[in-house]
PDB file of C-alpha atoms (C1' of nucleotides) in Angstrom:
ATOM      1  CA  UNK A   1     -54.343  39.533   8.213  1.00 72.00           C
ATOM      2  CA  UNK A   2     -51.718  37.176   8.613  1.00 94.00           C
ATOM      3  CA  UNK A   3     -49.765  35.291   5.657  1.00 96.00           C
ATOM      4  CA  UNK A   4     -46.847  32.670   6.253  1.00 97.00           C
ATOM      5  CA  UNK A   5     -44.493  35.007   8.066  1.00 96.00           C
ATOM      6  CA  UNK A   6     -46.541  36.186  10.521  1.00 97.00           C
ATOM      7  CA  UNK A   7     -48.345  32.747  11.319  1.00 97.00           C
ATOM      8  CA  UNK A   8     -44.495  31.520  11.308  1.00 97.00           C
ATOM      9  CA  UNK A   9     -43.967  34.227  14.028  1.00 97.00           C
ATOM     10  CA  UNK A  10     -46.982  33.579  15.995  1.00 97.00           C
ATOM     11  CA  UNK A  11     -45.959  29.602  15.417  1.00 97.00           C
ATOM     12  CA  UNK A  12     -42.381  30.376  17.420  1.00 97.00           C
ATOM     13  CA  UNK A  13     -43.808  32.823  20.138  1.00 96.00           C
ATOM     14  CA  UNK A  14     -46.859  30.450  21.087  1.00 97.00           C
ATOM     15  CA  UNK A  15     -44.258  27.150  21.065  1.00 97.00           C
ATOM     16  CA  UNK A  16     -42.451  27.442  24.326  1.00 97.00           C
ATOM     17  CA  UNK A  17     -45.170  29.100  26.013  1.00 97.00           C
ATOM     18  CA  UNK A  18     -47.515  25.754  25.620  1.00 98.00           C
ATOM     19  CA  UNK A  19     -45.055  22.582  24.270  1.00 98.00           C
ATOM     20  CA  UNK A  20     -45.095  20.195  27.180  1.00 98.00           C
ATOM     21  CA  UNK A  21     -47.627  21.776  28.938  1.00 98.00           C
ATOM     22  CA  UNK A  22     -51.484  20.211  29.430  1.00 98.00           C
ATOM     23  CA  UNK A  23     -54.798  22.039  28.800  1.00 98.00           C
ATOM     24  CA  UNK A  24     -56.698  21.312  32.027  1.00 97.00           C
ATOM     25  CA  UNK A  25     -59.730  23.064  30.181  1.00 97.00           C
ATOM     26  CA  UNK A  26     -60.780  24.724  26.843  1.00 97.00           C
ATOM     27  CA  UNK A  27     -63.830  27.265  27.461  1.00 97.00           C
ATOM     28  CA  UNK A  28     -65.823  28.394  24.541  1.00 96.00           C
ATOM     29  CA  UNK A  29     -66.874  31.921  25.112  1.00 95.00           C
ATOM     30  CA  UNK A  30     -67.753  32.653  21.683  1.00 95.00           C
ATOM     31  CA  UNK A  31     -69.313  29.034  19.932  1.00 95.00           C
ATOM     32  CA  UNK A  32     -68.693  30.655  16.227  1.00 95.00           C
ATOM     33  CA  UNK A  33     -65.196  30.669  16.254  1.00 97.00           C
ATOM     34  CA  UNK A  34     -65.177  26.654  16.042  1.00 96.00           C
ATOM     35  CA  UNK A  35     -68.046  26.232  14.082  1.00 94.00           C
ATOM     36  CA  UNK A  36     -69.224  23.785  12.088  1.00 94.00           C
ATOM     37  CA  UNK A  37     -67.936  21.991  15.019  1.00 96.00           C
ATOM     38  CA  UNK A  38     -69.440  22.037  18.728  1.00 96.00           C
ATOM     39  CA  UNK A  39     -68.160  24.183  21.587  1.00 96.00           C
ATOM     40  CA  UNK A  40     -69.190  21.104  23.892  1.00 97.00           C
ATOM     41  CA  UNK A  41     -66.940  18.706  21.794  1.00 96.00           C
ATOM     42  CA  UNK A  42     -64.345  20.812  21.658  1.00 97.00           C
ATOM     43  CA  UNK A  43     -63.965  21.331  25.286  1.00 97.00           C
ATOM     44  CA  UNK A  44     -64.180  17.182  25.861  1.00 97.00           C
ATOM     45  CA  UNK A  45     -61.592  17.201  22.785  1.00 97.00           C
ATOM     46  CA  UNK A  46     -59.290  19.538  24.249  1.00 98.00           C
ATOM     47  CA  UNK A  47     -59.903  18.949  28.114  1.00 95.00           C
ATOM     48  CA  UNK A  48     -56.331  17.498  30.211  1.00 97.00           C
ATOM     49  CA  UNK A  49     -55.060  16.950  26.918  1.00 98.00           C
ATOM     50  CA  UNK A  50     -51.173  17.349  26.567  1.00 98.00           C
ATOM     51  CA  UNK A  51     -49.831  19.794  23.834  1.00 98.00           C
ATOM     52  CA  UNK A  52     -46.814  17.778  22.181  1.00 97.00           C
ATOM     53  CA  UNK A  53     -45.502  20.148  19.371  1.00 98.00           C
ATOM     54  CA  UNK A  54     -46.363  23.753  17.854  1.00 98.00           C
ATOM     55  CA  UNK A  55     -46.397  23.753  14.177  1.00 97.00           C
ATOM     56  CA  UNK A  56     -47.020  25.718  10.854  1.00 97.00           C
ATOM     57  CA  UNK A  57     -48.369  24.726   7.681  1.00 96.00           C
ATOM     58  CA  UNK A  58     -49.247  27.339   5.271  1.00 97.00           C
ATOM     59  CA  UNK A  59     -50.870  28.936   7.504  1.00 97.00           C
ATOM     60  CA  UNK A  60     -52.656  27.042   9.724  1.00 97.00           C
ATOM     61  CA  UNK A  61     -51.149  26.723  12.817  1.00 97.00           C
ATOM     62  CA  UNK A  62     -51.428  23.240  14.571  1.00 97.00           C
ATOM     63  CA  UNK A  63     -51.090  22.183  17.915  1.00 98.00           C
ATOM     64  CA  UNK A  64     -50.343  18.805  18.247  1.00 98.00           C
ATOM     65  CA  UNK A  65     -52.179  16.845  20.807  1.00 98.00           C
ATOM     66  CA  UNK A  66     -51.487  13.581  22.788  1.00 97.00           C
ATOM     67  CA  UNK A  67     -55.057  12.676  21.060  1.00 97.00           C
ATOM     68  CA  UNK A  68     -55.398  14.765  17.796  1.00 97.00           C
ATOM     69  CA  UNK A  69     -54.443  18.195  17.349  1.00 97.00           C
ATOM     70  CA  UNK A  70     -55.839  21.933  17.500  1.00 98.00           C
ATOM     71  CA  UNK A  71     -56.153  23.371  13.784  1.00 97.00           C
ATOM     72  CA  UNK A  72     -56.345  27.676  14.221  1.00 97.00           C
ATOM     73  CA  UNK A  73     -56.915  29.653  11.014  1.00 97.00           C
ATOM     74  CA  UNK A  74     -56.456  32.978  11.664  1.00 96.00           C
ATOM     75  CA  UNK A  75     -57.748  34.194   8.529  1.00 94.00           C
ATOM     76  CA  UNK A  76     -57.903  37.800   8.234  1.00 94.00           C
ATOM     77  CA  UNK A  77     -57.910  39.393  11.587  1.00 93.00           C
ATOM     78  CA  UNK A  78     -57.529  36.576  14.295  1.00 95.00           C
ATOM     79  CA  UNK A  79     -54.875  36.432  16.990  1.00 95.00           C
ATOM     80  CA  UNK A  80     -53.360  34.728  19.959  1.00 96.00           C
ATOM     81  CA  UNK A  81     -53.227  36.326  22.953  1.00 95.00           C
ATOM     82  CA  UNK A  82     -51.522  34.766  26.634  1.00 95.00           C
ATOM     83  CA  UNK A  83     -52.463  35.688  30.158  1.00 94.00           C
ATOM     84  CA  UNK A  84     -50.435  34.804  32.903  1.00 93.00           C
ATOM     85  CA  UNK A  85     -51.872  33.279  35.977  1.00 88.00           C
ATOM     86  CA  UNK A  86     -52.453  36.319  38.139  1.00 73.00           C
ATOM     87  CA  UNK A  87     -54.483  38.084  35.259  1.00 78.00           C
ATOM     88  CA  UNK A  88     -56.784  35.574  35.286  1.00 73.00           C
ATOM     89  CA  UNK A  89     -57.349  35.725  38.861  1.00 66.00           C
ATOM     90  CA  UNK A  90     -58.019  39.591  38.161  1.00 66.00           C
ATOM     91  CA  UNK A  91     -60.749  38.360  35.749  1.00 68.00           C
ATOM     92  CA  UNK A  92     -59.031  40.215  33.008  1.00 65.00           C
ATOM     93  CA  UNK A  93     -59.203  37.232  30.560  1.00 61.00           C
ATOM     94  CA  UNK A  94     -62.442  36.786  28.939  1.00 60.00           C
ATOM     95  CA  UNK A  95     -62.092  40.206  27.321  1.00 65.00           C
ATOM     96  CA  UNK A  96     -63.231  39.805  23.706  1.00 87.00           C
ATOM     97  CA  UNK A  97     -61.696  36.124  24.073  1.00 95.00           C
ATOM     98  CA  UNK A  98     -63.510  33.772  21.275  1.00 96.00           C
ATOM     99  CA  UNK A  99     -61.753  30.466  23.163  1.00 97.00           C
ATOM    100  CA  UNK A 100     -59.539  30.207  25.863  1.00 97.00           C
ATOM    101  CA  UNK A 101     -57.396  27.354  26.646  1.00 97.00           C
ATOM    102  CA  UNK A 102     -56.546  27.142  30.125  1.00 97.00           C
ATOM    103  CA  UNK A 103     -52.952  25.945  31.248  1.00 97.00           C
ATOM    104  CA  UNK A 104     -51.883  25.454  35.014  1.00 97.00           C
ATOM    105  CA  UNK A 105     -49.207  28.944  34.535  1.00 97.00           C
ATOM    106  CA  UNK A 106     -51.604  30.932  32.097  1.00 96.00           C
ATOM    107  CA  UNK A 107     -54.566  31.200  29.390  1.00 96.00           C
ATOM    108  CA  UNK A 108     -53.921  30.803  24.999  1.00 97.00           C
ATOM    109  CA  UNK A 109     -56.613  32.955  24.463  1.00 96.00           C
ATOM    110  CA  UNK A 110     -58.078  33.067  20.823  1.00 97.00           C
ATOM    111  CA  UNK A 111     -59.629  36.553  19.537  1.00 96.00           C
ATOM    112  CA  UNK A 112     -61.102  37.286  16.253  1.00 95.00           C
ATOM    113  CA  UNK A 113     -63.381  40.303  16.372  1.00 93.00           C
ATOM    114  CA  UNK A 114     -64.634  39.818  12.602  1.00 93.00           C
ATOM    115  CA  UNK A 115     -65.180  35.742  13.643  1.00 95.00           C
ATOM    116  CA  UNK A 116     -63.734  34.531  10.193  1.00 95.00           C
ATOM    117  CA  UNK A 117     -60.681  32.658  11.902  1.00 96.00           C
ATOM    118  CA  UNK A 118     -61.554  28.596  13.532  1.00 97.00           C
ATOM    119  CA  UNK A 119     -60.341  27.056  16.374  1.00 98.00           C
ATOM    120  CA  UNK A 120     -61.153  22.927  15.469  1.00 97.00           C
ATOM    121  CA  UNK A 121     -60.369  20.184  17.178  1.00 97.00           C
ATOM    122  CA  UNK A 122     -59.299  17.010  13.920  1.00 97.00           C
ATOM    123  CA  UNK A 123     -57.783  13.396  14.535  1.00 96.00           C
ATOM    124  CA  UNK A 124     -55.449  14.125  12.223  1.00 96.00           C
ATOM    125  CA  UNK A 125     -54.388  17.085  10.400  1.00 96.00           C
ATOM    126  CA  UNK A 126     -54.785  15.666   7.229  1.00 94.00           C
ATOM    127  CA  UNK A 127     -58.632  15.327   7.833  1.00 95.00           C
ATOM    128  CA  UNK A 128     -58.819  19.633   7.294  1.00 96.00           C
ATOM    129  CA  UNK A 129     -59.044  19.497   3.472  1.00 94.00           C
ATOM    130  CA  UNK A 130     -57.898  22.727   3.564  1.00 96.00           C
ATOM    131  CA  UNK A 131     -54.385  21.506   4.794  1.00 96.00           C
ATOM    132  CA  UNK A 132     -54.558  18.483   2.928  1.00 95.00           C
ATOM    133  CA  UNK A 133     -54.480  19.921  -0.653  1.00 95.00           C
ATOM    134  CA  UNK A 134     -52.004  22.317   0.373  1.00 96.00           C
ATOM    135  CA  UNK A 135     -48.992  23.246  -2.307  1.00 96.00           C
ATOM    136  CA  UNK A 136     -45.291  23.730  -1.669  1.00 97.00           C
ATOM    137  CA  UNK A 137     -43.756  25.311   1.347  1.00 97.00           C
ATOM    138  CA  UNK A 138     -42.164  28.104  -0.256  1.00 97.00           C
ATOM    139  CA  UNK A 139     -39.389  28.215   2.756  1.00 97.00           C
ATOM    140  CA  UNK A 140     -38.723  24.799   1.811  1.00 97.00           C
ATOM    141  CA  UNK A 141     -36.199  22.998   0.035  1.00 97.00           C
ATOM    142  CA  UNK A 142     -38.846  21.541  -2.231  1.00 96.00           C
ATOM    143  CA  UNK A 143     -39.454  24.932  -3.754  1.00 97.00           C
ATOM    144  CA  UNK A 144     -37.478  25.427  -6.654  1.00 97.00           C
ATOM    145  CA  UNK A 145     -37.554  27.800  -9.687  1.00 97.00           C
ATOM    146  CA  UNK A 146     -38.503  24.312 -11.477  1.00 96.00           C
ATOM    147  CA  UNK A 147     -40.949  23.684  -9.090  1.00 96.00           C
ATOM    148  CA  UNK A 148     -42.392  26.826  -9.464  1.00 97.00           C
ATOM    149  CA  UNK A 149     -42.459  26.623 -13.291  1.00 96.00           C
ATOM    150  CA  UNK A 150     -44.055  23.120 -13.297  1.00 96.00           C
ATOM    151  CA  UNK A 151     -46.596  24.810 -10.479  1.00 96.00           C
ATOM    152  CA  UNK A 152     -47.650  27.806 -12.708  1.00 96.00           C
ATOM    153  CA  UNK A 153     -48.264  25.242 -15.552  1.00 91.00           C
ATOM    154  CA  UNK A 154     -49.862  26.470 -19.004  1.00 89.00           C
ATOM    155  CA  UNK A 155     -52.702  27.696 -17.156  1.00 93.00           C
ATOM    156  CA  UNK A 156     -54.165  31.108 -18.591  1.00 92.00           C
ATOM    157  CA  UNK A 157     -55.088  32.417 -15.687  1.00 94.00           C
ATOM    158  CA  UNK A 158     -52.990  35.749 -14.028  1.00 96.00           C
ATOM    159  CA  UNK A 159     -49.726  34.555 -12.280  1.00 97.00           C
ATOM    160  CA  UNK A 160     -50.627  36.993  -9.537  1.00 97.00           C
ATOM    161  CA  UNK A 161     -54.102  34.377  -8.327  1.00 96.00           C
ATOM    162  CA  UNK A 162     -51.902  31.298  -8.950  1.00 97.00           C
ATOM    163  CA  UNK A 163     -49.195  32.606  -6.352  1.00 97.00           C
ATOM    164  CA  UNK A 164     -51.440  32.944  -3.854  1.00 96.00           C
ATOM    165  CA  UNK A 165     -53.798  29.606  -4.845  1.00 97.00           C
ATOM    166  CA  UNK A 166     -53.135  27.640  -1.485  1.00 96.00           C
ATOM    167  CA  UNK A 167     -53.152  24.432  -3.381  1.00 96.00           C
ATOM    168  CA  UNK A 168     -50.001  25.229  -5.515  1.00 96.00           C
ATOM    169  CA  UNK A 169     -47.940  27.628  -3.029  1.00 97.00           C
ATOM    170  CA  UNK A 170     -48.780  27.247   1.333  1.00 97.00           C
ATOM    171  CA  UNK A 171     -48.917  30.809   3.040  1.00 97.00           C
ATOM    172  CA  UNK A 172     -48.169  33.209   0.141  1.00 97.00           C
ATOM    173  CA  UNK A 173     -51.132  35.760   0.433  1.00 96.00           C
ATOM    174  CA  UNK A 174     -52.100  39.082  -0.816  1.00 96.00           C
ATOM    175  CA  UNK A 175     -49.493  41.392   0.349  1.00 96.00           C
ATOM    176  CA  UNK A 176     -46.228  38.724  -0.498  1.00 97.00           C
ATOM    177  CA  UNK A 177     -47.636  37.791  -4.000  1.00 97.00           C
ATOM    178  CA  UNK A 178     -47.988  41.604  -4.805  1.00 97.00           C
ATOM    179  CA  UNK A 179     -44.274  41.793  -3.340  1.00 97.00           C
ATOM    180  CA  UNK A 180     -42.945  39.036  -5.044  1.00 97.00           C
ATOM    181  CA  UNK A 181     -43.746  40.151  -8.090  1.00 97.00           C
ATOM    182  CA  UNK A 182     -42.696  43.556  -8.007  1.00 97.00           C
ATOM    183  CA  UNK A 183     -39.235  42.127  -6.695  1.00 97.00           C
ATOM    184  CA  UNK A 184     -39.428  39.945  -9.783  1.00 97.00           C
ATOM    185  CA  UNK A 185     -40.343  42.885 -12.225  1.00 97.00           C
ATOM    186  CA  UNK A 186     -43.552  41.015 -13.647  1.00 97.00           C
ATOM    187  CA  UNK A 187     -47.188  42.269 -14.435  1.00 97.00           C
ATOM    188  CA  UNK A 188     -49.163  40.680 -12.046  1.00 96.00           C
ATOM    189  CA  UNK A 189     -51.933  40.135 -15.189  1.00 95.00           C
ATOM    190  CA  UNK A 190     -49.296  38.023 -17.049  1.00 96.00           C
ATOM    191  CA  UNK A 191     -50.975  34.504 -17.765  1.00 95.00           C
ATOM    192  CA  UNK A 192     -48.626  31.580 -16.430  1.00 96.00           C
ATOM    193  CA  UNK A 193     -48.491  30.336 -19.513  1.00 94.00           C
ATOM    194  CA  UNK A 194     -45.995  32.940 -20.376  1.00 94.00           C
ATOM    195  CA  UNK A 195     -43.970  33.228 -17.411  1.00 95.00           C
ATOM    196  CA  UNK A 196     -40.673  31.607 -19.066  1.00 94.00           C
ATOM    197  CA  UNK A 197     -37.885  29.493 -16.842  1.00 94.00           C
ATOM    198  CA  UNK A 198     -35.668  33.083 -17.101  1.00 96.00           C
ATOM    199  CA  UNK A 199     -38.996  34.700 -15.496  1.00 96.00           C
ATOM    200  CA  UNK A 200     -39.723  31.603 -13.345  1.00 97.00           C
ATOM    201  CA  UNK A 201     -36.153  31.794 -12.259  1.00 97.00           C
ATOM    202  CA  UNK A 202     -36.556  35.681 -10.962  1.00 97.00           C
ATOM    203  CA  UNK A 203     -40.014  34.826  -9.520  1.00 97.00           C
ATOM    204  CA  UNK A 204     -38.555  32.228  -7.357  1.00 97.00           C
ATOM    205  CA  UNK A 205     -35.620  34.017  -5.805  1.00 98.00           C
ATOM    206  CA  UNK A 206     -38.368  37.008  -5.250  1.00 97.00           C
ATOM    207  CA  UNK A 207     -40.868  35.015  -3.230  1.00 97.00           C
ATOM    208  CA  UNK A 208     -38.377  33.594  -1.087  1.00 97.00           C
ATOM    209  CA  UNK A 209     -36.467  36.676  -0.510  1.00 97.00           C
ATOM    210  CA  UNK A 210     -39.741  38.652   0.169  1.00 97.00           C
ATOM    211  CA  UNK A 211     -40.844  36.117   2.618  1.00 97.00           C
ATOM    212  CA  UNK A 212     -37.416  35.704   4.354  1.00 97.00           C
ATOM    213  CA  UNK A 213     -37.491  39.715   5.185  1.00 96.00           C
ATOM    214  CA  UNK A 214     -40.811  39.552   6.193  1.00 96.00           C
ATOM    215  CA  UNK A 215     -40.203  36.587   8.742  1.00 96.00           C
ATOM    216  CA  UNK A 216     -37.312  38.553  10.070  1.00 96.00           C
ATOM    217  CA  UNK A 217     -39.302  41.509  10.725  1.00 95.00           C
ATOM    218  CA  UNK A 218     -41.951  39.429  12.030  1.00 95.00           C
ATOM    219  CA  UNK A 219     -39.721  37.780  14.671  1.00 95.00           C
ATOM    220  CA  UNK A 220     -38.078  41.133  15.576  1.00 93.00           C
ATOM    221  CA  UNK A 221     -39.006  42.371  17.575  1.00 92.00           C
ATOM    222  CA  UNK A 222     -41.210  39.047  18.446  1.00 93.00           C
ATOM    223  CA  UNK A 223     -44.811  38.569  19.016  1.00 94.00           C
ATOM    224  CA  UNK A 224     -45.443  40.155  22.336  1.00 94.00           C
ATOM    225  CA  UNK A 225     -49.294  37.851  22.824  1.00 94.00           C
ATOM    226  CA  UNK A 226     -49.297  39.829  26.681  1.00 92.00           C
ATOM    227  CA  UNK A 227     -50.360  42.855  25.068  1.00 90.00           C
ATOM    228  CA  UNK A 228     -54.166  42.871  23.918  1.00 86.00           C
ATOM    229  CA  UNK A 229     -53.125  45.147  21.119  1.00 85.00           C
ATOM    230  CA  UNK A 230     -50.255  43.919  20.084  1.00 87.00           C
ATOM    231  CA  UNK A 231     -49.765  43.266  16.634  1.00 89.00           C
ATOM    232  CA  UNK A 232     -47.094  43.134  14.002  1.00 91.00           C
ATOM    233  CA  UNK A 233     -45.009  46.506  13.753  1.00 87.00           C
ATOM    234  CA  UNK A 234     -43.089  48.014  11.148  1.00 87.00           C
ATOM    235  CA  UNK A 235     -43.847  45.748   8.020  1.00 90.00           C
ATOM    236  CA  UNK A 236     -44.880  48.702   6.262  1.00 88.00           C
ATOM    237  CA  UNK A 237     -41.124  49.979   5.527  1.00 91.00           C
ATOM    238  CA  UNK A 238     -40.568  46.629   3.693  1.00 94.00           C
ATOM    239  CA  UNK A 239     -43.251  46.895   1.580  1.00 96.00           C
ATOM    240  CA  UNK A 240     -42.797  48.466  -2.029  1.00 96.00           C
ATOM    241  CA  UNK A 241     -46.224  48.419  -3.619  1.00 96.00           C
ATOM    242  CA  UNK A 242     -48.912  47.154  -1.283  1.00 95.00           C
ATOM    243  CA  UNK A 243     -51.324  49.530  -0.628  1.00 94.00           C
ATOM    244  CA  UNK A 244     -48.948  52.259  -2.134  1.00 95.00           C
ATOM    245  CA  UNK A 245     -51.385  53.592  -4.834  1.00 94.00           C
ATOM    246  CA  UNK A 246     -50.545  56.731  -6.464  1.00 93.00           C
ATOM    247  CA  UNK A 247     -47.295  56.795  -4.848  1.00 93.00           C
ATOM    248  CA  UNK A 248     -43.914  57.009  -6.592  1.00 95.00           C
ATOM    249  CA  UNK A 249     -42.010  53.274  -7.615  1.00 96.00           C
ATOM    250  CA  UNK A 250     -39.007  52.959  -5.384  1.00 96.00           C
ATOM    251  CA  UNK A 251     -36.883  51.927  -8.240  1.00 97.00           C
ATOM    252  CA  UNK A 252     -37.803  53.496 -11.058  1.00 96.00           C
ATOM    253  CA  UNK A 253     -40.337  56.274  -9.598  1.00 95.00           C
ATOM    254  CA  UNK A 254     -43.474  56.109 -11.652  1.00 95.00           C
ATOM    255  CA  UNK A 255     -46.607  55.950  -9.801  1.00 94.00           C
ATOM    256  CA  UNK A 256     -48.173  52.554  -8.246  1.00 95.00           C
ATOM    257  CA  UNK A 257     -51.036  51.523 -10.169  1.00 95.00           C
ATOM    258  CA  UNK A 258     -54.229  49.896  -8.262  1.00 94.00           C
ATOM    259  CA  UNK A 259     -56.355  46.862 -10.162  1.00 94.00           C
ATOM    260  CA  UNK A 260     -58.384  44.163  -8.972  1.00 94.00           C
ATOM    261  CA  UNK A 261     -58.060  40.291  -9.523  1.00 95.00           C
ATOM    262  CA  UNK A 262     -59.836  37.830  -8.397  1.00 93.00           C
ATOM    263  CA  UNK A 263     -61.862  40.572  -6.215  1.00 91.00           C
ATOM    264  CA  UNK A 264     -58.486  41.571  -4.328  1.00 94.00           C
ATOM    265  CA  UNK A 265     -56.613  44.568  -5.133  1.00 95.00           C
ATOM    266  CA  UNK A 266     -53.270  44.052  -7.014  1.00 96.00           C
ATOM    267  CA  UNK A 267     -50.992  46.952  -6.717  1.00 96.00           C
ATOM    268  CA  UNK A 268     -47.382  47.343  -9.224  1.00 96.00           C
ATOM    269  CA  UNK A 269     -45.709  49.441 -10.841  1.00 96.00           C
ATOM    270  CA  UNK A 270     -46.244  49.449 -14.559  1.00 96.00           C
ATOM    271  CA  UNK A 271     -43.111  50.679 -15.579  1.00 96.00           C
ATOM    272  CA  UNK A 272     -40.811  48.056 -13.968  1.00 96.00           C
ATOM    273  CA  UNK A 273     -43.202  45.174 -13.785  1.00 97.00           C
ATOM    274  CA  UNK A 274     -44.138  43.620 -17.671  1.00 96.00           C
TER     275      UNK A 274
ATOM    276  C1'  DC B   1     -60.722  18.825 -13.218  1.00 51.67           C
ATOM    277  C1'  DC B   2     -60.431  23.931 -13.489  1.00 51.67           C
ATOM    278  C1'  DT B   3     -62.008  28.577 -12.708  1.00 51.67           C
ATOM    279  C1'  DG B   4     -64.629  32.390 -10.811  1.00 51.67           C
ATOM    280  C1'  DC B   5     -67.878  34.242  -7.720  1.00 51.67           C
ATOM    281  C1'  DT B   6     -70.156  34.768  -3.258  1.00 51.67           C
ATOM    282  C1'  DA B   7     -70.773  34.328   1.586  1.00 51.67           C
ATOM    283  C1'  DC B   8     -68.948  34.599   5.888  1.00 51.67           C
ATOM    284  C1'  DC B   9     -68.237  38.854   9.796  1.00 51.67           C
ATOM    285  C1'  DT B  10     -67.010  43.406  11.848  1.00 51.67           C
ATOM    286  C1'  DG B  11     -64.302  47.542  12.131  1.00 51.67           C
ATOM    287  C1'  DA B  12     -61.704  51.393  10.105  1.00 51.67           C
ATOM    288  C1'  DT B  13     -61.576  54.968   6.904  1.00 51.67           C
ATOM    289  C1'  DG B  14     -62.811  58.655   3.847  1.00 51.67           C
ATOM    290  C1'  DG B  15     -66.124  61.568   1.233  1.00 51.67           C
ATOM    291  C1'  DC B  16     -70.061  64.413   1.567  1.00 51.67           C
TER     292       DC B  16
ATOM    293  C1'  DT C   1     -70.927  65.208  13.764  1.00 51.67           C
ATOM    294  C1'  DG C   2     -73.378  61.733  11.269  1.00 51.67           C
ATOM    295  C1'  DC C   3     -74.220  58.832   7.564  1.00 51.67           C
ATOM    296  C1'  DC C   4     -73.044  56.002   3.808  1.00 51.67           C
ATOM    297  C1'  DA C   5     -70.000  53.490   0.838  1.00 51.67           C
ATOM    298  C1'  DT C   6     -65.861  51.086   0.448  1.00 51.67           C
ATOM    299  C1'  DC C   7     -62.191  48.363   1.862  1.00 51.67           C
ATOM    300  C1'  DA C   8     -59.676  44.789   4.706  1.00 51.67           C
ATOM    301  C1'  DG C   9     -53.517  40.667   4.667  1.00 51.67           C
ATOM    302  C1'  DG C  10     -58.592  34.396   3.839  1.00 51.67           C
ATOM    303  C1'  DT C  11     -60.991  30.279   2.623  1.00 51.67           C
ATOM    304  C1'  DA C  12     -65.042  27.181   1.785  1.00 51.67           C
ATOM    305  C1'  DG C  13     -68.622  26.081  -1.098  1.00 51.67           C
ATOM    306  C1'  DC C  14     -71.015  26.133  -5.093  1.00 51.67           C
ATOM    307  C1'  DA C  15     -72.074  26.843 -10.154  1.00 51.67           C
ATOM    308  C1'  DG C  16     -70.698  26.578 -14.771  1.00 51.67           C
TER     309       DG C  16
END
DNA sequence: CCTGCTACCTGATGGC
DNA sequence: TGCCATCAGGTAGCAG
């Protein structure tokens, strides 16, 4: 499920609780969640190694390693979960757990029901070519309404599958791109080529502002990984056309309009977005 | 190189 | 209630 804000938010709650701190062992309960890769290598990989920094890029989440670091991919339904010590001893922790990494004061446990999301062990994170052809962080300085324009190009294709094309723009997904460009008031079928700087311009101050509020109601209130069903609350209210079919436009009241692109459902409003 | 389609998985939901 | 179809916030890999 998760797009840059929420792996962002995951990023920040999962920092403190392992920065500093050594895996004395990485158990592989369920081997598909790190394939192509071995459970048996990722255990040597991962075993007394020292975690040295939590970080985010688009969203991958990486955790830096005193050898090599742990790339996790949530993709569309994986999440982090942490029991404390004393669970453990309960035997509460293997509970739908795809990989568990085991610290001296508690358990990262990985858990992806629908096995789409990886936890991979890489030298370097630049060997995932996944992360290496990854585009602009849009929370970044680098990400200007230039940028953007020179991003979107003369290509023909629908703005709407270039905003969320990983290789242009890290971490902007389904839900933000449908967002952003209601914020912006364009058609999510308009080709690049004829998204102007004035529209350009709009776009850019939409992503960022979209993904700003999102991260701020992802951190608040924060991830809460102790609770096996915890997930992120209340993004709903901020959302203005995803998964709104049929309902009314908050601005101008005319009803949200459902169409697929590239096999994922767009949503706008065709009265404010053109 | 660019673009578009499919596979990968499993669970939730809604119509009949 | 049960069954079936559809949908799900992502990416890799492959074909054209």
């Amino acid at each position: 499920m998760p797009e840059l804000p929420e792996v962002e938010a995951v990023a920040r709650a999962v920092r403190p609780l392992v920065c500093g701190r050594t895996i004395q062992r990485c158990a592989v309960i369920h081997p598909i969640a790190v394939q192509p890769q071995s459970a048996s290598g990722l255990r040597r990989r991962l075993g007394r190694r020292r975690v040295g920094a939590v970080e985010r890029r688009g969203k991958y989440l990486l955790l830096r390693l005193d050898q090599g670091c742990v790339v996790l991919h949530l993709r569309l339904d994986g999440k982090l979960l942490w029991f404390p010590r004393r669970e453990m001893r309960r035997g509460k922790t293997k509970a739908h757990v795809d990989v568990a990494l085991e610290f001296a004061h508690g358990t990262l446990g990985f858990v992806d029901r629908r096995h789409l999301g990886r936890v991979q062990w890489f030298r370097r994170a630049e060997d995932v070519a996944g992360i290496r052809t990854l585009g602009v962080e849009p929370l970044s300085p680098e990400f200007t309404a230039s940028r953007l324009s020179a991003l979107l190009g003369a290509s023909r294709r629908p703005v709407k599958l270039s905003l969320m094309d990983q290789t242009r723009i890290a971490g902007l997904g389904n839900i933000y791109a449908n967002e952003a460009l209601w914020r912006a008031g364009l058609d999510p079928r308009r080709s690049c080529q004829g998204v102007k700087s004035s529209d350009a311009r709009r776009l850019h101050k939409a992503v960022v502002a979209v993904l700003r509020r999102a991260l701020q109601c992802c951190l608040d209130p924060a991830p809460n990984f102790r609770d096996p069903k915890w997930w992120f609350q209340g993004l709903e209210k901020i959302l203005h056309v995803y998964r709104r079919e049929g309902q009314q436009c908050h601005w101008c009241r005319a009803k949200i309009q459902r169409i697929e692109q590239g096999g994922r459902s767009s949503f706008f409003c065709a009265r404010c977005q053109r």
